[in-house]
PDB file of N, CA and C in Angstrom:
ATOM      1  N   UNK A   1      77.705  13.430 -19.834  1.00  0.00           N
ATOM      2  CA  UNK A   1      78.855  13.716 -20.673  1.00  0.00           C
ATOM      3  C   UNK A   1      79.661  12.444 -20.937  1.00  0.00           C
ATOM      4  N   UNK A   2      79.792  11.540 -19.956  1.00  0.00           N
ATOM      5  CA  UNK A   2      80.575  10.328 -20.189  1.00  0.00           C
ATOM      6  C   UNK A   2      79.961   9.475 -21.286  1.00  0.00           C
ATOM      7  N   UNK A   3      78.631   9.484 -21.424  1.00  0.00           N
ATOM      8  CA  UNK A   3      77.995   8.720 -22.488  1.00  0.00           C
ATOM      9  C   UNK A   3      78.272   9.340 -23.854  1.00  0.00           C
ATOM     10  N   UNK A   4      78.282  10.667 -23.942  1.00  0.00           N
ATOM     11  CA  UNK A   4      78.582  11.340 -25.195  1.00  0.00           C
ATOM     12  C   UNK A   4      79.982  11.010 -25.680  1.00  0.00           C
ATOM     13  N   UNK A   5      80.924  10.962 -24.764  1.00  0.00           N
ATOM     14  CA  UNK A   5      82.324  10.733 -25.107  1.00  0.00           C
ATOM     15  C   UNK A   5      82.706   9.269 -25.015  1.00  0.00           C
ATOM     16  N   UNK A   6      81.799   8.423 -24.600  1.00  0.00           N
ATOM     17  CA  UNK A   6      81.996   6.984 -24.492  1.00  0.00           C
ATOM     18  C   UNK A   6      83.083   6.598 -23.486  1.00  0.00           C
ATOM     19  N   UNK A   7      83.195   7.365 -22.395  1.00  0.00           N
ATOM     20  CA  UNK A   7      84.100   7.007 -21.307  1.00  0.00           C
ATOM     21  C   UNK A   7      83.360   6.089 -20.344  1.00  0.00           C
ATOM     22  N   UNK A   8      84.108   5.203 -19.730  1.00  0.00           N
ATOM     23  CA  UNK A   8      83.550   4.372 -18.670  1.00  0.00           C
ATOM     24  C   UNK A   8      84.272   4.744 -17.387  1.00  0.00           C
ATOM     25  N   UNK A   9      83.519   4.889 -16.303  1.00  0.00           N
ATOM     26  CA  UNK A   9      84.091   5.315 -15.027  1.00  0.00           C
ATOM     27  C   UNK A   9      83.912   4.199 -14.007  1.00  0.00           C
ATOM     28  N   UNK A  10      85.013   3.873 -13.323  1.00  0.00           N
ATOM     29  CA  UNK A  10      85.017   2.787 -12.343  1.00  0.00           C
ATOM     30  C   UNK A  10      85.657   3.259 -11.036  1.00  0.00           C
ATOM     31  N   UNK A  11      85.487   2.459 -10.034  1.00  0.00           N
ATOM     32  CA  UNK A  11      86.149   2.591  -8.735  1.00  0.00           C
ATOM     33  C   UNK A  11      86.990   1.328  -8.585  1.00  0.00           C
ATOM     34  N   UNK A  12      88.219   1.444  -8.058  1.00  0.00           N
ATOM     35  CA  UNK A  12      89.079   0.271  -7.914  1.00  0.00           C
ATOM     36  C   UNK A  12      89.406   0.059  -6.436  1.00  0.00           C
ATOM     37  N   UNK A  13      89.328  -1.186  -6.020  1.00  0.00           N
ATOM     38  CA  UNK A  13      89.647  -1.541  -4.627  1.00  0.00           C
ATOM     39  C   UNK A  13      90.286  -2.911  -4.611  1.00  0.00           C
ATOM     40  N   UNK A  14      91.385  -3.003  -3.881  1.00  0.00           N
ATOM     41  CA  UNK A  14      92.053  -4.281  -3.661  1.00  0.00           C
ATOM     42  C   UNK A  14      92.086  -4.516  -2.154  1.00  0.00           C
ATOM     43  N   UNK A  15      91.443  -5.579  -1.687  1.00  0.00           N
ATOM     44  CA  UNK A  15      91.427  -5.855  -0.241  1.00  0.00           C
ATOM     45  C   UNK A  15      92.848  -6.071   0.299  1.00  0.00           C
ATOM     46  N   UNK A  16      93.040  -5.668   1.529  1.00  0.00           N
ATOM     47  CA  UNK A  16      94.355  -5.842   2.150  1.00  0.00           C
ATOM     48  C   UNK A  16      94.638  -7.318   2.361  1.00  0.00           C
ATOM     49  N   UNK A  17      95.908  -7.629   2.413  1.00  0.00           N
ATOM     50  CA  UNK A  17      96.319  -9.019   2.623  1.00  0.00           C
ATOM     51  C   UNK A  17      96.456  -9.363   4.094  1.00  0.00           C
ATOM     52  N   UNK A  18      96.457  -8.335   4.934  1.00  0.00           N
ATOM     53  CA  UNK A  18      96.541  -8.577   6.376  1.00  0.00           C
ATOM     54  C   UNK A  18      95.698  -7.540   7.108  1.00  0.00           C
ATOM     55  N   UNK A  19      95.380  -7.850   8.343  1.00  0.00           N
ATOM     56  CA  UNK A  19      94.548  -6.914   9.105  1.00  0.00           C
ATOM     57  C   UNK A  19      95.311  -5.666   9.525  1.00  0.00           C
ATOM     58  N   UNK A  20      96.644  -5.688   9.391  1.00  0.00           N
ATOM     59  CA  UNK A  20      97.465  -4.530   9.739  1.00  0.00           C
ATOM     60  C   UNK A  20      97.508  -3.476   8.627  1.00  0.00           C
ATOM     61  N   UNK A  21      97.080  -3.850   7.428  1.00  0.00           N
ATOM     62  CA  UNK A  21      97.074  -2.937   6.288  1.00  0.00           C
ATOM     63  C   UNK A  21      95.652  -2.495   5.982  1.00  0.00           C
ATOM     64  N   UNK A  22      95.547  -1.349   5.348  1.00  0.00           N
ATOM     65  CA  UNK A  22      94.223  -0.937   4.874  1.00  0.00           C
ATOM     66  C   UNK A  22      94.075  -1.346   3.412  1.00  0.00           C
ATOM     67  N   UNK A  23      92.832  -1.400   2.953  1.00  0.00           N
ATOM     68  CA  UNK A  23      92.570  -1.735   1.557  1.00  0.00           C
ATOM     69  C   UNK A  23      93.198  -0.681   0.654  1.00  0.00           C
ATOM     70  N   UNK A  24      93.566  -1.083  -0.546  1.00  0.00           N
ATOM     71  CA  UNK A  24      94.096  -0.151  -1.542  1.00  0.00           C
ATOM     72  C   UNK A  24      92.935   0.246  -2.447  1.00  0.00           C
ATOM     73  N   UNK A  25      92.778   1.568  -2.654  1.00  0.00           N
ATOM     74  CA  UNK A  25      91.639   2.074  -3.413  1.00  0.00           C
ATOM     75  C   UNK A  25      92.062   3.243  -4.300  1.00  0.00           C
ATOM     76  N   UNK A  26      91.357   3.387  -5.403  1.00  0.00           N
ATOM     77  CA  UNK A  26      91.473   4.576  -6.251  1.00  0.00           C
ATOM     78  C   UNK A  26      90.046   5.041  -6.526  1.00  0.00           C
ATOM     79  N   UNK A  27      89.809   6.323  -6.341  1.00  0.00           N
ATOM     80  CA  UNK A  27      88.449   6.855  -6.410  1.00  0.00           C
ATOM     81  C   UNK A  27      87.819   6.759  -7.795  1.00  0.00           C
ATOM     82  N   UNK A  28      88.571   7.099  -8.836  1.00  0.00           N
ATOM     83  CA  UNK A  28      88.023   7.080 -10.186  1.00  0.00           C
ATOM     84  C   UNK A  28      89.028   6.475 -11.160  1.00  0.00           C
ATOM     85  N   UNK A  29      88.578   5.488 -11.902  1.00  0.00           N
ATOM     86  CA  UNK A  29      89.338   4.945 -13.023  1.00  0.00           C
ATOM     87  C   UNK A  29      88.507   5.251 -14.261  1.00  0.00           C
ATOM     88  N   UNK A  30      89.074   6.008 -15.171  1.00  0.00           N
ATOM     89  CA  UNK A  30      88.358   6.376 -16.387  1.00  0.00           C
ATOM     90  C   UNK A  30      88.967   5.592 -17.542  1.00  0.00           C
ATOM     91  N   UNK A  31      88.123   4.838 -18.216  1.00  0.00           N
ATOM     92  CA  UNK A  31      88.532   4.037 -19.360  1.00  0.00           C
ATOM     93  C   UNK A  31      88.084   4.752 -20.630  1.00  0.00           C
ATOM     94  N   UNK A  32      89.038   5.206 -21.398  1.00  0.00           N
ATOM     95  CA  UNK A  32      88.782   5.899 -22.653  1.00  0.00           C
ATOM     96  C   UNK A  32      89.295   5.011 -23.781  1.00  0.00           C
ATOM     97  N   UNK A  33      88.442   4.107 -24.242  1.00  0.00           N
ATOM     98  CA  UNK A  33      88.801   3.195 -25.330  1.00  0.00           C
ATOM     99  C   UNK A  33      90.051   2.384 -24.993  1.00  0.00           C
ATOM    100  N   UNK A  34      90.092   1.879 -23.768  1.00  0.00           N
ATOM    101  CA  UNK A  34      91.201   1.029 -23.329  1.00  0.00           C
ATOM    102  C   UNK A  34      92.352   1.765 -22.683  1.00  0.00           C
ATOM    103  N   UNK A  35      92.374   3.080 -22.775  1.00  0.00           N
ATOM    104  CA  UNK A  35      93.415   3.865 -22.107  1.00  0.00           C
ATOM    105  C   UNK A  35      92.875   4.316 -20.754  1.00  0.00           C
ATOM    106  N   UNK A  36      93.600   3.986 -19.697  1.00  0.00           N
ATOM    107  CA  UNK A  36      93.131   4.258 -18.340  1.00  0.00           C
ATOM    108  C   UNK A  36      93.741   5.518 -17.763  1.00  0.00           C
ATOM    109  N   UNK A  37      92.930   6.244 -17.011  1.00  0.00           N
ATOM    110  CA  UNK A  37      93.379   7.376 -16.201  1.00  0.00           C
ATOM    111  C   UNK A  37      92.896   7.123 -14.789  1.00  0.00           C
ATOM    112  N   UNK A  38      93.815   7.196 -13.831  1.00  0.00           N
ATOM    113  CA  UNK A  38      93.479   6.982 -12.427  1.00  0.00           C
ATOM    114  C   UNK A  38      93.471   8.331 -11.711  1.00  0.00           C
ATOM    115  N   UNK A  39      92.394   8.587 -10.968  1.00  0.00           N
ATOM    116  CA  UNK A  39      92.252   9.857 -10.246  1.00  0.00           C
ATOM    117  C   UNK A  39      91.939   9.555  -8.787  1.00  0.00           C
ATOM    118  N   UNK A  40      92.781  10.041  -7.898  1.00  0.00           N
ATOM    119  CA  UNK A  40      92.573   9.918  -6.462  1.00  0.00           C
ATOM    120  C   UNK A  40      92.201  11.302  -5.933  1.00  0.00           C
ATOM    121  N   UNK A  41      91.113  11.406  -5.192  1.00  0.00           N
ATOM    122  CA  UNK A  41      90.656  12.686  -4.656  1.00  0.00           C
ATOM    123  C   UNK A  41      91.006  12.738  -3.177  1.00  0.00           C
ATOM    124  N   UNK A  42      91.694  13.818  -2.778  1.00  0.00           N
ATOM    125  CA  UNK A  42      92.130  13.983  -1.386  1.00  0.00           C
ATOM    126  C   UNK A  42      91.500  15.235  -0.784  1.00  0.00           C
ATOM    127  N   UNK A  43      90.973  15.076   0.417  1.00  0.00           N
ATOM    128  CA  UNK A  43      90.324  16.207   1.082  1.00  0.00           C
ATOM    129  C   UNK A  43      91.245  16.904   2.063  1.00  0.00           C
ATOM    130  N   UNK A  44      92.381  16.343   2.353  1.00  0.00           N
ATOM    131  CA  UNK A  44      93.298  16.943   3.307  1.00  0.00           C
ATOM    132  C   UNK A  44      93.205  16.324   4.678  1.00  0.00           C
ATOM    133  N   UNK A  45      92.184  15.512   4.916  1.00  0.00           N
ATOM    134  CA  UNK A  45      92.038  14.891   6.233  1.00  0.00           C
ATOM    135  C   UNK A  45      92.984  13.723   6.421  1.00  0.00           C
ATOM    136  N   UNK A  46      93.322  13.057   5.312  1.00  0.00           N
ATOM    137  CA  UNK A  46      94.218  11.909   5.403  1.00  0.00           C
ATOM    138  C   UNK A  46      95.398  12.122   4.480  1.00  0.00           C
ATOM    139  N   UNK A  47      96.496  11.472   4.802  1.00  0.00           N
ATOM    140  CA  UNK A  47      97.653  11.536   3.926  1.00  0.00           C
ATOM    141  C   UNK A  47      97.482  10.613   2.733  1.00  0.00           C
ATOM    142  N   UNK A  48      98.506  10.532   1.949  1.00  0.00           N
ATOM    143  CA  UNK A  48      98.484   9.683   0.754  1.00  0.00           C
ATOM    144  C   UNK A  48      98.329   8.231   1.163  1.00  0.00           C
ATOM    145  N   UNK A  49      97.431   7.532   0.492  1.00  0.00           N
ATOM    146  CA  UNK A  49      97.321   6.102   0.747  1.00  0.00           C
ATOM    147  C   UNK A  49      98.119   5.356  -0.311  1.00  0.00           C
ATOM    148  N   UNK A  50      98.146   4.059  -0.230  1.00  0.00           N
ATOM    149  CA  UNK A  50      98.960   3.271  -1.155  1.00  0.00           C
ATOM    150  C   UNK A  50      98.186   2.832  -2.388  1.00  0.00           C
ATOM    151  N   UNK A  51      96.938   3.238  -2.523  1.00  0.00           N
ATOM    152  CA  UNK A  51      96.110   2.787  -3.631  1.00  0.00           C
ATOM    153  C   UNK A  51      96.585   3.244  -4.995  1.00  0.00           C
ATOM    154  N   UNK A  52      96.875   4.522  -5.145  1.00  0.00           N
ATOM    155  CA  UNK A  52      97.269   5.041  -6.457  1.00  0.00           C
ATOM    156  C   UNK A  52      98.576   4.412  -6.939  1.00  0.00           C
ATOM    157  N   UNK A  53      99.621   4.375  -6.123  1.00  0.00           N
ATOM    158  CA  UNK A  53     100.849   3.708  -6.585  1.00  0.00           C
ATOM    159  C   UNK A  53     100.649   2.223  -6.891  1.00  0.00           C
ATOM    160  N   UNK A  54      99.814   1.542  -6.124  1.00  0.00           N
ATOM    161  CA  UNK A  54      99.555   0.119  -6.379  1.00  0.00           C
ATOM    162  C   UNK A  54      98.828  -0.072  -7.706  1.00  0.00           C
ATOM    163  N   UNK A  55      97.863   0.795  -7.990  1.00  0.00           N
ATOM    164  CA  UNK A  55      97.138   0.708  -9.250  1.00  0.00           C
ATOM    165  C   UNK A  55      98.074   0.972 -10.426  1.00  0.00           C
ATOM    166  N   UNK A  56      98.912   1.995 -10.308  1.00  0.00           N
ATOM    167  CA  UNK A  56      99.852   2.337 -11.373  1.00  0.00           C
ATOM    168  C   UNK A  56     100.793   1.162 -11.643  1.00  0.00           C
ATOM    169  N   UNK A  57     101.293   0.555 -10.597  1.00  0.00           N
ATOM    170  CA  UNK A  57     102.206  -0.580 -10.760  1.00  0.00           C
ATOM    171  C   UNK A  57     101.514  -1.778 -11.418  1.00  0.00           C
ATOM    172  N   UNK A  58     100.278  -2.032 -11.055  1.00  0.00           N
ATOM    173  CA  UNK A  58      99.564  -3.203 -11.560  1.00  0.00           C
ATOM    174  C   UNK A  58      99.004  -3.016 -12.968  1.00  0.00           C
ATOM    175  N   UNK A  59      98.535  -1.790 -13.301  1.00  0.00           N
ATOM    176  CA  UNK A  59      97.783  -1.606 -14.540  1.00  0.00           C
ATOM    177  C   UNK A  59      98.400  -0.627 -15.536  1.00  0.00           C
ATOM    178  N   UNK A  60      99.435   0.096 -15.154  1.00  0.00           N
ATOM    179  CA  UNK A  60     100.157   1.012 -16.047  1.00  0.00           C
ATOM    180  C   UNK A  60      99.221   1.955 -16.814  1.00  0.00           C
ATOM    181  N   UNK A  61      98.455   2.780 -16.085  1.00  0.00           N
ATOM    182  CA  UNK A  61      97.540   3.697 -16.771  1.00  0.00           C
ATOM    183  C   UNK A  61      98.301   4.738 -17.596  1.00  0.00           C
ATOM    184  N   UNK A  62      97.589   5.314 -18.553  1.00  0.00           N
ATOM    185  CA  UNK A  62      98.167   6.376 -19.381  1.00  0.00           C
ATOM    186  C   UNK A  62      98.598   7.553 -18.503  1.00  0.00           C
ATOM    187  N   UNK A  63      97.779   7.842 -17.490  1.00  0.00           N
ATOM    188  CA  UNK A  63      98.124   8.896 -16.535  1.00  0.00           C
ATOM    189  C   UNK A  63      97.433   8.633 -15.200  1.00  0.00           C
ATOM    190  N   UNK A  64      97.998   9.213 -14.178  1.00  0.00           N
ATOM    191  CA  UNK A  64      97.444   9.086 -12.833  1.00  0.00           C
ATOM    192  C   UNK A  64      97.751  10.373 -12.084  1.00  0.00           C
ATOM    193  N   UNK A  65      96.778  10.867 -11.350  1.00  0.00           N
ATOM    194  CA  UNK A  65      97.031  12.089 -10.589  1.00  0.00           C
ATOM    195  C   UNK A  65      96.083  12.214  -9.412  1.00  0.00           C
ATOM    196  N   UNK A  66      96.446  13.149  -8.548  1.00  0.00           N
ATOM    197  CA  UNK A  66      95.677  13.444  -7.338  1.00  0.00           C
ATOM    198  C   UNK A  66      94.953  14.770  -7.555  1.00  0.00           C
ATOM    199  N   UNK A  67      93.705  14.810  -7.150  1.00  0.00           N
ATOM    200  CA  UNK A  67      92.935  16.051  -7.142  1.00  0.00           C
ATOM    201  C   UNK A  67      92.732  16.423  -5.679  1.00  0.00           C
ATOM    202  N   UNK A  68      93.098  17.655  -5.328  1.00  0.00           N
ATOM    203  CA  UNK A  68      92.965  18.103  -3.940  1.00  0.00           C
ATOM    204  C   UNK A  68      94.332  18.201  -3.286  1.00  0.00           C
ATOM    205  N   UNK A  69      94.380  17.988  -2.006  1.00  0.00           N
ATOM    206  CA  UNK A  69      95.599  18.138  -1.220  1.00  0.00           C
ATOM    207  C   UNK A  69      96.753  17.346  -1.822  1.00  0.00           C
ATOM    208  N   UNK A  70      97.837  18.037  -2.173  1.00  0.00           N
ATOM    209  CA  UNK A  70      99.022  17.385  -2.716  1.00  0.00           C
ATOM    210  C   UNK A  70      98.991  17.171  -4.215  1.00  0.00           C
ATOM    211  N   UNK A  71      97.980  17.701  -4.897  1.00  0.00           N
ATOM    212  CA  UNK A  71      97.884  17.506  -6.342  1.00  0.00           C
ATOM    213  C   UNK A  71      97.249  18.704  -7.016  1.00  0.00           C
ATOM    214  N   UNK A  72      96.526  18.450  -8.084  1.00  0.00           N
ATOM    215  CA  UNK A  72      95.799  19.492  -8.809  1.00  0.00           C
ATOM    216  C   UNK A  72      94.708  20.041  -7.895  1.00  0.00           C
ATOM    217  N   UNK A  73      94.600  21.357  -7.820  1.00  0.00           N
ATOM    218  CA  UNK A  73      93.558  21.919  -6.954  1.00  0.00           C
ATOM    219  C   UNK A  73      92.182  21.541  -7.491  1.00  0.00           C
ATOM    220  N   UNK A  74      91.229  21.427  -6.606  1.00  0.00           N
ATOM    221  CA  UNK A  74      89.860  21.098  -6.994  1.00  0.00           C
ATOM    222  C   UNK A  74      89.318  22.133  -7.969  1.00  0.00           C
ATOM    223  N   UNK A  75      89.603  23.400  -7.721  1.00  0.00           N
ATOM    224  CA  UNK A  75      89.126  24.478  -8.591  1.00  0.00           C
ATOM    225  C   UNK A  75      89.685  24.328  -9.999  1.00  0.00           C
ATOM    226  N   UNK A  76      90.998  24.032 -10.106  1.00  0.00           N
ATOM    227  CA  UNK A  76      91.609  23.861 -11.428  1.00  0.00           C
ATOM    228  C   UNK A  76      91.031  22.642 -12.136  1.00  0.00           C
ATOM    229  N   UNK A  77      90.837  21.558 -11.400  1.00  0.00           N
ATOM    230  CA  UNK A  77      90.297  20.338 -11.996  1.00  0.00           C
ATOM    231  C   UNK A  77      88.884  20.575 -12.534  1.00  0.00           C
ATOM    232  N   UNK A  78      88.047  21.223 -11.733  1.00  0.00           N
ATOM    233  CA  UNK A  78      86.654  21.445 -12.140  1.00  0.00           C
ATOM    234  C   UNK A  78      86.515  22.456 -13.274  1.00  0.00           C
ATOM    235  N   UNK A  79      87.500  23.309 -13.448  1.00  0.00           N
ATOM    236  CA  UNK A  79      87.410  24.310 -14.514  1.00  0.00           C
ATOM    237  C   UNK A  79      88.116  23.879 -15.803  1.00  0.00           C
ATOM    238  N   UNK A  80      88.784  22.741 -15.790  1.00  0.00           N
ATOM    239  CA  UNK A  80      89.507  22.316 -16.985  1.00  0.00           C
ATOM    240  C   UNK A  80      88.586  21.594 -17.968  1.00  0.00           C
ATOM    241  N   UNK A  81      89.044  21.488 -19.184  1.00  0.00           N
ATOM    242  CA  UNK A  81      88.341  20.724 -20.219  1.00  0.00           C
ATOM    243  C   UNK A  81      88.701  19.254 -19.995  1.00  0.00           C
ATOM    244  N   UNK A  82      87.753  18.472 -19.503  1.00  0.00           N
ATOM    245  CA  UNK A  82      88.033  17.088 -19.112  1.00  0.00           C
ATOM    246  C   UNK A  82      88.495  16.249 -20.302  1.00  0.00           C
ATOM    247  N   UNK A  83      87.950  16.493 -21.474  1.00  0.00           N
ATOM    248  CA  UNK A  83      88.376  15.725 -22.641  1.00  0.00           C
ATOM    249  C   UNK A  83      89.849  15.996 -22.968  1.00  0.00           C
ATOM    250  N   UNK A  84      90.276  17.232 -22.894  1.00  0.00           N
ATOM    251  CA  UNK A  84      91.685  17.556 -23.118  1.00  0.00           C
ATOM    252  C   UNK A  84      92.559  16.923 -22.048  1.00  0.00           C
ATOM    253  N   UNK A  85      92.113  16.970 -20.830  1.00  0.00           N
ATOM    254  CA  UNK A  85      92.871  16.378 -19.717  1.00  0.00           C
ATOM    255  C   UNK A  85      93.069  14.876 -19.930  1.00  0.00           C
ATOM    256  N   UNK A  86      92.029  14.201 -20.331  1.00  0.00           N
ATOM    257  CA  UNK A  86      92.114  12.743 -20.504  1.00  0.00           C
ATOM    258  C   UNK A  86      92.872  12.329 -21.749  1.00  0.00           C
ATOM    259  N   UNK A  87      93.042  13.235 -22.686  1.00  0.00           N
ATOM    260  CA  UNK A  87      93.734  12.898 -23.923  1.00  0.00           C
ATOM    261  C   UNK A  87      95.148  13.439 -23.978  1.00  0.00           C
ATOM    262  N   UNK A  88      95.687  13.888 -22.854  1.00  0.00           N
ATOM    263  CA  UNK A  88      97.066  14.380 -22.811  1.00  0.00           C
ATOM    264  C   UNK A  88      98.020  13.227 -23.036  1.00  0.00           C
ATOM    265  N   UNK A  89      99.104  13.525 -23.690  1.00  0.00           N
ATOM    266  CA  UNK A  89     100.158  12.516 -23.901  1.00  0.00           C
ATOM    267  C   UNK A  89     101.192  12.617 -22.814  1.00  0.00           C
TER     268      UNK A  89
END
């Protein structure tokens, strides 16, 4: 489907600056003709990490959200029209 719609999907990681910090990561970065959407998937085992806020601050995506614990439920995410979701204003 990503090829049909010409989306590019990436993973983002920024290494920590010290051994006391963990790396900053975002699970999915979707590039839709230069407009970025950041998606962090949470299973409930860990709390919020600093990756999503760091990515938002650095790259100013069109939208950013969490799927799973603390965000959109997995069921709602999987049943939605992904093209509509990515093209929301």
